[in-house]
CSV table of C-alpha atoms in Angstrom, one decimal:
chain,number,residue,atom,x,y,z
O,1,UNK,CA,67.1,99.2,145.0
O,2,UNK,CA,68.9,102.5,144.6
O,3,UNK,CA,69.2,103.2,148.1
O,4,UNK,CA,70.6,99.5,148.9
O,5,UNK,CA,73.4,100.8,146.4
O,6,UNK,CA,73.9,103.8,148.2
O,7,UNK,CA,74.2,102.1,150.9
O,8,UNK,CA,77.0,99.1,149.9
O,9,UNK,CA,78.9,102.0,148.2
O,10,UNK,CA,78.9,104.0,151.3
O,11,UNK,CA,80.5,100.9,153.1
O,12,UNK,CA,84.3,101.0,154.0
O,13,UNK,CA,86.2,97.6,153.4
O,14,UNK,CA,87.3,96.0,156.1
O,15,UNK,CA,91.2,96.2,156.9
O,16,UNK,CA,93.2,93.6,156.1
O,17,UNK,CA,94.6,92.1,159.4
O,18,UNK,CA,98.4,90.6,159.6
O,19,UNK,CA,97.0,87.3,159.9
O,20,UNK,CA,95.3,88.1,156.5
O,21,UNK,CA,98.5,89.4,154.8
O,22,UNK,CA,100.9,86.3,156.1
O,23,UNK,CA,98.4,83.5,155.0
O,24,UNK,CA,98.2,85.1,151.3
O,25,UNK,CA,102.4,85.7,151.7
O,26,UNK,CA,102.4,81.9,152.8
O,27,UNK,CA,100.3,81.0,149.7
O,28,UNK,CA,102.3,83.0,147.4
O,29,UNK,CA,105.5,81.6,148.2
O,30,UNK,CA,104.5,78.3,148.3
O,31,UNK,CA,102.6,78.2,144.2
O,32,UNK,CA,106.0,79.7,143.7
O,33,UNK,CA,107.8,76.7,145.5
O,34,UNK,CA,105.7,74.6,143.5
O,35,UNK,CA,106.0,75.7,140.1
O,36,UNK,CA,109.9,76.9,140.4
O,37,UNK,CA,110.9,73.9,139.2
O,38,UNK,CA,108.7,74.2,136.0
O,39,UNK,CA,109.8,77.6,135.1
O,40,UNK,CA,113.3,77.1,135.5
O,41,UNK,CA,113.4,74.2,133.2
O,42,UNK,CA,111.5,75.9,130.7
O,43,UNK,CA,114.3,78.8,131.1
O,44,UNK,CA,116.6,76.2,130.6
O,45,UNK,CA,114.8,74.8,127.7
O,46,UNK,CA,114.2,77.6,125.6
O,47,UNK,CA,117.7,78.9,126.5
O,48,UNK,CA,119.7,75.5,125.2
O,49,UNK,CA,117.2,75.8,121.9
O,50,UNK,CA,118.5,79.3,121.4
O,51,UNK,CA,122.0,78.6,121.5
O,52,UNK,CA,122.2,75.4,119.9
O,53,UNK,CA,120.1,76.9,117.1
O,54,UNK,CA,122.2,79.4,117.3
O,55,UNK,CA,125.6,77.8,117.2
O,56,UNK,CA,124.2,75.8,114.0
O,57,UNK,CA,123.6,78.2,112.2
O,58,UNK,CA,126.6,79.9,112.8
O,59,UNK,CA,128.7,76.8,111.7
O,60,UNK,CA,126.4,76.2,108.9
O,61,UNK,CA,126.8,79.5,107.2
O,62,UNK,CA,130.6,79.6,108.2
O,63,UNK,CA,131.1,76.3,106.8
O,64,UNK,CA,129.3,77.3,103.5
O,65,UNK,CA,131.4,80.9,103.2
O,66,UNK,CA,134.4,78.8,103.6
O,67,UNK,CA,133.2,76.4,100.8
O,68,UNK,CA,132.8,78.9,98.4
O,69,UNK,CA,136.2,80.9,99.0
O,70,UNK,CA,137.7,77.5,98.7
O,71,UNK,CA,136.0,77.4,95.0
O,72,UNK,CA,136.7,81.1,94.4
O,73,UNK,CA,140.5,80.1,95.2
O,74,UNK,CA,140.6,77.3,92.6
O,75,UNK,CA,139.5,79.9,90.0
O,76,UNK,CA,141.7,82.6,90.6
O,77,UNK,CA,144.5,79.5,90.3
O,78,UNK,CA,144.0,78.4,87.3
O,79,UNK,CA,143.2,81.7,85.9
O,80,UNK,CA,145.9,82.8,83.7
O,81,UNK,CA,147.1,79.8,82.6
O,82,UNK,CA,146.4,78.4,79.4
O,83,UNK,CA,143.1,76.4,80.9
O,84,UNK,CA,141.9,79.1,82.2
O,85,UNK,CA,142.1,81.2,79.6
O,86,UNK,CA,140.1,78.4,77.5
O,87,UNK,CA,137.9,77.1,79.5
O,88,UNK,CA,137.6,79.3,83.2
O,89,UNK,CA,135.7,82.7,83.2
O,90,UNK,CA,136.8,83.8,86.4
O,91,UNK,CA,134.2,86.5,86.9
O,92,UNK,CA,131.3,83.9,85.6
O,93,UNK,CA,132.4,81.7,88.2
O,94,UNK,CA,132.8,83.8,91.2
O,95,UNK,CA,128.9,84.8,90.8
O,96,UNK,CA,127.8,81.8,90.2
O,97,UNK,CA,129.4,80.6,93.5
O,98,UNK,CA,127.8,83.5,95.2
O,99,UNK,CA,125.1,83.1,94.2
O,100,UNK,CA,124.8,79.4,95.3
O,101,UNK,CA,126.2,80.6,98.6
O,102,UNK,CA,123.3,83.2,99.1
O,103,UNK,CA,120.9,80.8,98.4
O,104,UNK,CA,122.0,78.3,100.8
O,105,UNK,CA,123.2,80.3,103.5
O,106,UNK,CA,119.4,81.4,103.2
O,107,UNK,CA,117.7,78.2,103.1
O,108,UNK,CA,119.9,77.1,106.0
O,109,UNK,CA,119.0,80.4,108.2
O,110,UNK,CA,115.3,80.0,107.4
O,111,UNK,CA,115.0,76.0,108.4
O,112,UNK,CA,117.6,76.4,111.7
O,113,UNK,CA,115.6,79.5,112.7
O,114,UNK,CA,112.3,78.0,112.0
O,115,UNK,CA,113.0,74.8,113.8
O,116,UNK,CA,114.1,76.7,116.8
O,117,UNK,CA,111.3,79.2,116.7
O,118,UNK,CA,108.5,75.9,117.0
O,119,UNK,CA,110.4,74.2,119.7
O,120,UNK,CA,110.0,77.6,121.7
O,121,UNK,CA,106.6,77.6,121.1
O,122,UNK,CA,106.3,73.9,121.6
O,123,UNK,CA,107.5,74.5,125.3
O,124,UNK,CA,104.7,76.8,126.1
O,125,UNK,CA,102.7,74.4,125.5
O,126,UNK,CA,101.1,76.0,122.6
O,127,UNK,CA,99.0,74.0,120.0
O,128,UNK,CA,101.1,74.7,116.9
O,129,UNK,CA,98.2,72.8,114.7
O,130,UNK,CA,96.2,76.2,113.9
O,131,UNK,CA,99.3,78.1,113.4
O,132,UNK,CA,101.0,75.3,111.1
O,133,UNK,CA,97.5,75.2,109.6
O,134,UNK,CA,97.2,79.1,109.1
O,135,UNK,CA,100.8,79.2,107.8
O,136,UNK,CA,99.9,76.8,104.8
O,137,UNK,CA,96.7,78.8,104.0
O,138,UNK,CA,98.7,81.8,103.9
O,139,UNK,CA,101.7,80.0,101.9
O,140,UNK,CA,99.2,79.1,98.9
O,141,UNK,CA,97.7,82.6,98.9
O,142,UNK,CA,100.9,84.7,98.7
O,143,UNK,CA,102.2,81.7,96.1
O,144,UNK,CA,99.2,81.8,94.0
O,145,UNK,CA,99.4,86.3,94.3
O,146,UNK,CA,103.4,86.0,93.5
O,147,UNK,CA,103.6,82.8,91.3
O,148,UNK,CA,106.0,84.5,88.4
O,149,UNK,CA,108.3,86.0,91.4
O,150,UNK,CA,108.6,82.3,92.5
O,151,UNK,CA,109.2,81.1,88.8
O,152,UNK,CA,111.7,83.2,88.8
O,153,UNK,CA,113.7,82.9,91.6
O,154,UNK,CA,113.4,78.8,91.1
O,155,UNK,CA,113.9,79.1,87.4
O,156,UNK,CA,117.3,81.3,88.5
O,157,UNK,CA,118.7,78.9,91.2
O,158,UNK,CA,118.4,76.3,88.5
O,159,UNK,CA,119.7,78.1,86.2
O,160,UNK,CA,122.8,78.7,88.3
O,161,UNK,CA,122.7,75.1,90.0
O,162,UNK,CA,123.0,73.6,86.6
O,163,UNK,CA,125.5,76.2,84.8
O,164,UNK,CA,123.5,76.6,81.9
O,165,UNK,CA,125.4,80.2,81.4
O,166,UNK,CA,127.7,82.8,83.2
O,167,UNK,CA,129.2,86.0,82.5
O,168,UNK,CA,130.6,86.9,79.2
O,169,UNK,CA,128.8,83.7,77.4
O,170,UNK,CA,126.8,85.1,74.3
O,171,UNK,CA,123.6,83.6,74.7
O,172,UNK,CA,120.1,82.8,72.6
O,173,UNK,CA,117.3,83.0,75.0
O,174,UNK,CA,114.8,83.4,72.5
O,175,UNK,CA,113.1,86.6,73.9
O,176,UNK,CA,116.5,88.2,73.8
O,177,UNK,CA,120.1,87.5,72.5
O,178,UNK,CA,123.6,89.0,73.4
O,179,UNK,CA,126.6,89.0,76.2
O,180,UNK,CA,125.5,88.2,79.7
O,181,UNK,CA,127.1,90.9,81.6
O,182,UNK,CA,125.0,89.6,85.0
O,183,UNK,CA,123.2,86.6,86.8
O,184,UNK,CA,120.8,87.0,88.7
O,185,UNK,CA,117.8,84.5,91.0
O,186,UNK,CA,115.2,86.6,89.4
O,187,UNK,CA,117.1,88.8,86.2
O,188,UNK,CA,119.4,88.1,83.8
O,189,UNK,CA,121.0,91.3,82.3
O,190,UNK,CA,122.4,90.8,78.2
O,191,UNK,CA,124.6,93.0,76.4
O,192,UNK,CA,123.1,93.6,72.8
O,193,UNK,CA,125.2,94.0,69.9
O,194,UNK,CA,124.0,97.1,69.6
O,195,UNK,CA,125.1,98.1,73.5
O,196,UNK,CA,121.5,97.8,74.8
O,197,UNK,CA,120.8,96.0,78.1
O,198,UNK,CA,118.2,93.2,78.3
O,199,UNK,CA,116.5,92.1,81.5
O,200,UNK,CA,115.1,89.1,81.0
O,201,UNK,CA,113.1,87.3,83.8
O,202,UNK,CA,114.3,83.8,84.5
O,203,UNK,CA,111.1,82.3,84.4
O,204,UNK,CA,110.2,83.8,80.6
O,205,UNK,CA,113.5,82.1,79.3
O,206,UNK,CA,112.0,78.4,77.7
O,207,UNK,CA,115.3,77.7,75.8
O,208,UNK,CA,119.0,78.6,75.9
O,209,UNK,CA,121.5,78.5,73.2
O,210,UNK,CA,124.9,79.1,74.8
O,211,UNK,CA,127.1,79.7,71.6
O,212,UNK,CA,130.0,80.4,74.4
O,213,UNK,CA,130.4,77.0,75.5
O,214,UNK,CA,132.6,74.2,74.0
O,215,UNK,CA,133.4,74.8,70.6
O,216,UNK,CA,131.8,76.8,67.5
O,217,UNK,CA,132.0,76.6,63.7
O,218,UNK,CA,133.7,79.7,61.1
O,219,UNK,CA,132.3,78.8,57.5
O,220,UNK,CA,133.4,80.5,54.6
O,221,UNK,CA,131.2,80.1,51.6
O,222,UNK,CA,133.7,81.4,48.4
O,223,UNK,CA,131.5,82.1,45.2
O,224,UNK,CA,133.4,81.6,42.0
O,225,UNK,CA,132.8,81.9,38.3
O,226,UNK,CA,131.5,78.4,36.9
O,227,UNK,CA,134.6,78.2,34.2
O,228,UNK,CA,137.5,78.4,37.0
O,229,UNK,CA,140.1,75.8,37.3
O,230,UNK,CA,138.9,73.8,40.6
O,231,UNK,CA,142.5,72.7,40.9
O,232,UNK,CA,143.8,75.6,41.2
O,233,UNK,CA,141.0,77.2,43.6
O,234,UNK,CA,141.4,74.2,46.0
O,235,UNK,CA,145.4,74.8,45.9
O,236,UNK,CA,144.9,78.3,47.0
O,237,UNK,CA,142.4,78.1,49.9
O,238,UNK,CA,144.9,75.3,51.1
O,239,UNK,CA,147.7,77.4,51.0
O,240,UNK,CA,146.1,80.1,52.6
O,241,UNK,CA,144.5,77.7,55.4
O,242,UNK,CA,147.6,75.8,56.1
O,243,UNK,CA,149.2,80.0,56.4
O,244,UNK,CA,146.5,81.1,58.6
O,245,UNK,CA,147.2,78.4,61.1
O,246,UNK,CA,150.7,78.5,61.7
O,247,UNK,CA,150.1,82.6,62.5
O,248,UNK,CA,149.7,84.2,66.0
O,249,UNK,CA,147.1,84.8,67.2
O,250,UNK,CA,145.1,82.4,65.2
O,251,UNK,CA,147.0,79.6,66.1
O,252,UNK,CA,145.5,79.4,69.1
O,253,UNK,CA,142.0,80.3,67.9
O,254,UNK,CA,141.7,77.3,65.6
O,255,UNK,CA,140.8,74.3,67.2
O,256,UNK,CA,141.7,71.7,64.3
O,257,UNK,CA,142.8,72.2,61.0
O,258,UNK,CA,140.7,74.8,58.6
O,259,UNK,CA,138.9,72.4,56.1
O,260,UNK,CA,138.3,72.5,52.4
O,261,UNK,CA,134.9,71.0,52.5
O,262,UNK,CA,134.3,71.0,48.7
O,263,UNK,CA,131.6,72.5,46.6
O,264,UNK,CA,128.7,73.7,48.0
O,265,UNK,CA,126.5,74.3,45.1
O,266,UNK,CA,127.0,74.7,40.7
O,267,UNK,CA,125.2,77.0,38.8
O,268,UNK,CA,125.4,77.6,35.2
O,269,UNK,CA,127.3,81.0,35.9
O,270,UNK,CA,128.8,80.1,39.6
O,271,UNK,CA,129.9,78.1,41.6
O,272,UNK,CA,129.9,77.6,46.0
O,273,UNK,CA,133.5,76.7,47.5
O,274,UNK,CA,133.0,76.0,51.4
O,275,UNK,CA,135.7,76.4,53.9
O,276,UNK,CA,135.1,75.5,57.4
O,277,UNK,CA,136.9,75.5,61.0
O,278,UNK,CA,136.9,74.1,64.3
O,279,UNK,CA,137.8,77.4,66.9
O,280,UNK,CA,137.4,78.3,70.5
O,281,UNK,CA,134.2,79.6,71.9
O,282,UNK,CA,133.4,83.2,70.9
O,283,UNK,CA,135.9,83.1,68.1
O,284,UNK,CA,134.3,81.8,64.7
O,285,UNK,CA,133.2,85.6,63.7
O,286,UNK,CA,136.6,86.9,63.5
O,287,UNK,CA,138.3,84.1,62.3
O,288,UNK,CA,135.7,84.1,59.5
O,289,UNK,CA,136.5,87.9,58.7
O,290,UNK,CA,140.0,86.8,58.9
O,291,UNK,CA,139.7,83.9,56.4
O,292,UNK,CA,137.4,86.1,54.0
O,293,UNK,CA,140.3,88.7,54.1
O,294,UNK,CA,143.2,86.0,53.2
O,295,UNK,CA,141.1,84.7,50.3
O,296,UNK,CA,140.4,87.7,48.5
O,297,UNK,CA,144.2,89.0,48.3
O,298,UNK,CA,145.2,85.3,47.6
O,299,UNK,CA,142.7,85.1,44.5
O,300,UNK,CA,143.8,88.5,43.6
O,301,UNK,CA,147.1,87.5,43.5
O,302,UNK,CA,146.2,84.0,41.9
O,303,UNK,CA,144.1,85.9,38.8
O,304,UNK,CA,141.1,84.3,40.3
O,305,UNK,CA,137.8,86.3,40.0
O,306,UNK,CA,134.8,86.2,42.4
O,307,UNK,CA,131.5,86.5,41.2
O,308,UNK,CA,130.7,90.1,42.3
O,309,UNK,CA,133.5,91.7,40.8
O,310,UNK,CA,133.0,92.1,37.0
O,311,UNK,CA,129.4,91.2,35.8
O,312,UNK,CA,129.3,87.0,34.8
O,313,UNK,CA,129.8,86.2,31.4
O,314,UNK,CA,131.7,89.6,30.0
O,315,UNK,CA,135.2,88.6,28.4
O,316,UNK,CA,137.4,91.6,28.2
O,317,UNK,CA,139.6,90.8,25.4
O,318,UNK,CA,136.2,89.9,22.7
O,319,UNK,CA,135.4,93.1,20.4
O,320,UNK,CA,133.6,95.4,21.7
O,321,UNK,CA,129.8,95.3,20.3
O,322,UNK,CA,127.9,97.4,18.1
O,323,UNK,CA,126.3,100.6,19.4
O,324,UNK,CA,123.9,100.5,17.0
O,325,UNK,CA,122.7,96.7,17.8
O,326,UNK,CA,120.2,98.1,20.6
O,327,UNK,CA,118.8,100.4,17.5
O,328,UNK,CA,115.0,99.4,16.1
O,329,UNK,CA,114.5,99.8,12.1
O,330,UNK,CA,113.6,103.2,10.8
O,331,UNK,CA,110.1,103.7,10.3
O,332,UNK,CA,108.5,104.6,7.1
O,333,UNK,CA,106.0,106.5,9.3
O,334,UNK,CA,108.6,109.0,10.7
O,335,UNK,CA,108.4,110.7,7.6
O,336,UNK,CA,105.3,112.7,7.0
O,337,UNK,CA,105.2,112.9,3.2
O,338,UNK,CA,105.3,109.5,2.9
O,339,UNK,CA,102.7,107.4,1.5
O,340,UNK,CA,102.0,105.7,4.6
O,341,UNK,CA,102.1,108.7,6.4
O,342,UNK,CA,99.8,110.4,4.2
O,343,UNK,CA,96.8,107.1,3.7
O,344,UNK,CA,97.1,106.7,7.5
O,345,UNK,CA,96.2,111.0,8.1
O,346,UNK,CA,92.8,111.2,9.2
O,347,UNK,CA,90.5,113.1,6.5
O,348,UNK,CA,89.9,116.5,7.2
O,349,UNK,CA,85.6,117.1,6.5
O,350,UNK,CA,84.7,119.4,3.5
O,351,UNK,CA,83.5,123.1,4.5
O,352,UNK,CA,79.3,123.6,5.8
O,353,UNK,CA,77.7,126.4,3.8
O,354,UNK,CA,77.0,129.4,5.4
O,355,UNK,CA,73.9,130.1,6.9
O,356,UNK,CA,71.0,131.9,5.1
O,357,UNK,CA,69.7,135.5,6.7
């Protein structure tokens, strides 16, 4: 066998004649002539894909930029005025437009793109089963691996979709509470009221209380002695109500009328006087300071005493008591030659006689 081997490797190939050459030229050129046709169109095919996918996405995205500058412009218009200054937080809504424009310039790339990228494929001729297939399996891993990540960022688009809060609403989101100073698809960033930053994940927030939106609630509570004139209290926390809201700024802070709701509770030494008012958003905490302040120099002025200053129940014009009305009985024990002194001293035992030698 080896020497058969030896032999076909020693043999030369024969030369390849012009005949040879022109039939395999001829054969070349005419698989060529027949399959031309086919490449081109798929040229054609996967070119016209390109730029139509192309060309949509680019209006897409352009359409969606221009959508949100045209809400970005209504903002900035109204801001200043005295609508905007109410109800228009001009930051809140700029990132809560682009936010929503990020997310849908992104969806919009990733279905154009995606689309385009399987009709390639499709004109290959490529079974796109197993990859569509393969693609799911792989979808269901990564989602079950990064579930909070995509509880976030669905919880956030929500979140923003829905305008549940913006920037500079003072929040309640249970795990945290403060200022939103940022909004986020994934993190929400809260200014404390101590100056610390919060991140809180969107998908860890179960409940929102927005105390930024619509209207809140200043309540006074005013505790008097029980004995006061209720006339006359009610007469001054009117007066100082109906003062309060003709005043700048608070004029504008109050959103109805300050209230005199009545008493709140009676108690054999005090009583509860509530005040209440309807303000803007954000607001009730200093008009309540402000309302606290009023009330005190208006009762000051008006003789009337709050429970606090001057313990309950002292009258300063009654005589002054006795010093000696805390003082216990003298004892006939203090003395120690008296008879009780003496029966009650313990009796002292008579001498041992010494001992014998």
């Amino acid at each position: 066998m080896l020497p058969s081997v030896l032999s076909a490797a020693e043999e030369t190939p024969e030369p390849v004649t012009f005949e040879d050459a022109q039939e395999r030229a001829t054969d070349a050129a005419g698989w060529v002539q027949e399959n031309w046709s086919d490449w081109l169109g798929v040229g054609l095919r996967i070119i016209l894909v390109v730029v139509i996918a192309a060309v949509l996405r680019h209006v897409v995205r352009r359409t969606i930029t221009r959508l949100i500058a045209r809400m970005n412009r209504t903002v900035q218009a109204v801001d200043g005025t005295a609508l905007g200054g109410l109800l228009v937080n001009q930051e809140r809504r700029r990132q809560r437009s682009e936010a929503i424009g990020s997310v849908l310039r992104s969806v919009a790339s990733f279905l154009i793109l995606g689309t385009a990228a399987l009709m390639i494929l499709s004109t290959f001729q490529i079974n796109l089963a197993p990859l569509l297939a393969s693609a799911g399996v792989a979808g269901v891993a990564i989602g079950f691996g990064a579930r909070n990540l995509v509880t976030d960022f669905l919880s956030g688009v929500f979140m923003i979709l829905e305008d549940q809060y913006g920037v500079g609403d003072t929040i309640d989101a249970g795990v945290a509470s403060g200022e939103v100073i940022e909004v986020g698809l994934r993190v929400t960033k809260l200014r404390g009221d101590s100056g610390e930053i919060w991140y809180i994940r969107n998908g860890e927030v179960k409940r929102i209380g927005n105390l930024s939106q619509g209207w809140a609630t200043a309540g006074v509570d005013v505790t008097v002695r029980a004995d006061e004139d209720l006339d006359k209290v009610a007469a001054t926390l009117t007066d100082v109500s109906s003062a309060m809201s003709k005043e700048e700024p608070w004029n504008e802070r109050l959103w109805g009328p300050i209230e005199l709701l009545g008493l709140e509770s009676v108690l054999l030494d005090s009583m509860v006087v509530r005040v209440s008012a309807k303000t803007m958003p954000g607001k009730a905490l200093s008009v309540e300071r402000e309302l606290r302040w009023r009330i005190k120099r208006a009762f000051d002025a008006a003789g009337l005493r709050i429970v606090g200053g001057m313990p309950v129940g002292t009258d300063p014009e009654a005589a002054p008591a006795d010093p000696t009305a805390g003082m216990a009985a003298p004892s006939a024990y203090a003395s120690t030659t008296s008879p009780q002194s003496l029966a009650a001293a313990p009796i002292v035992p008579p001498p041992s006689p010494p001992l014998s030698k």
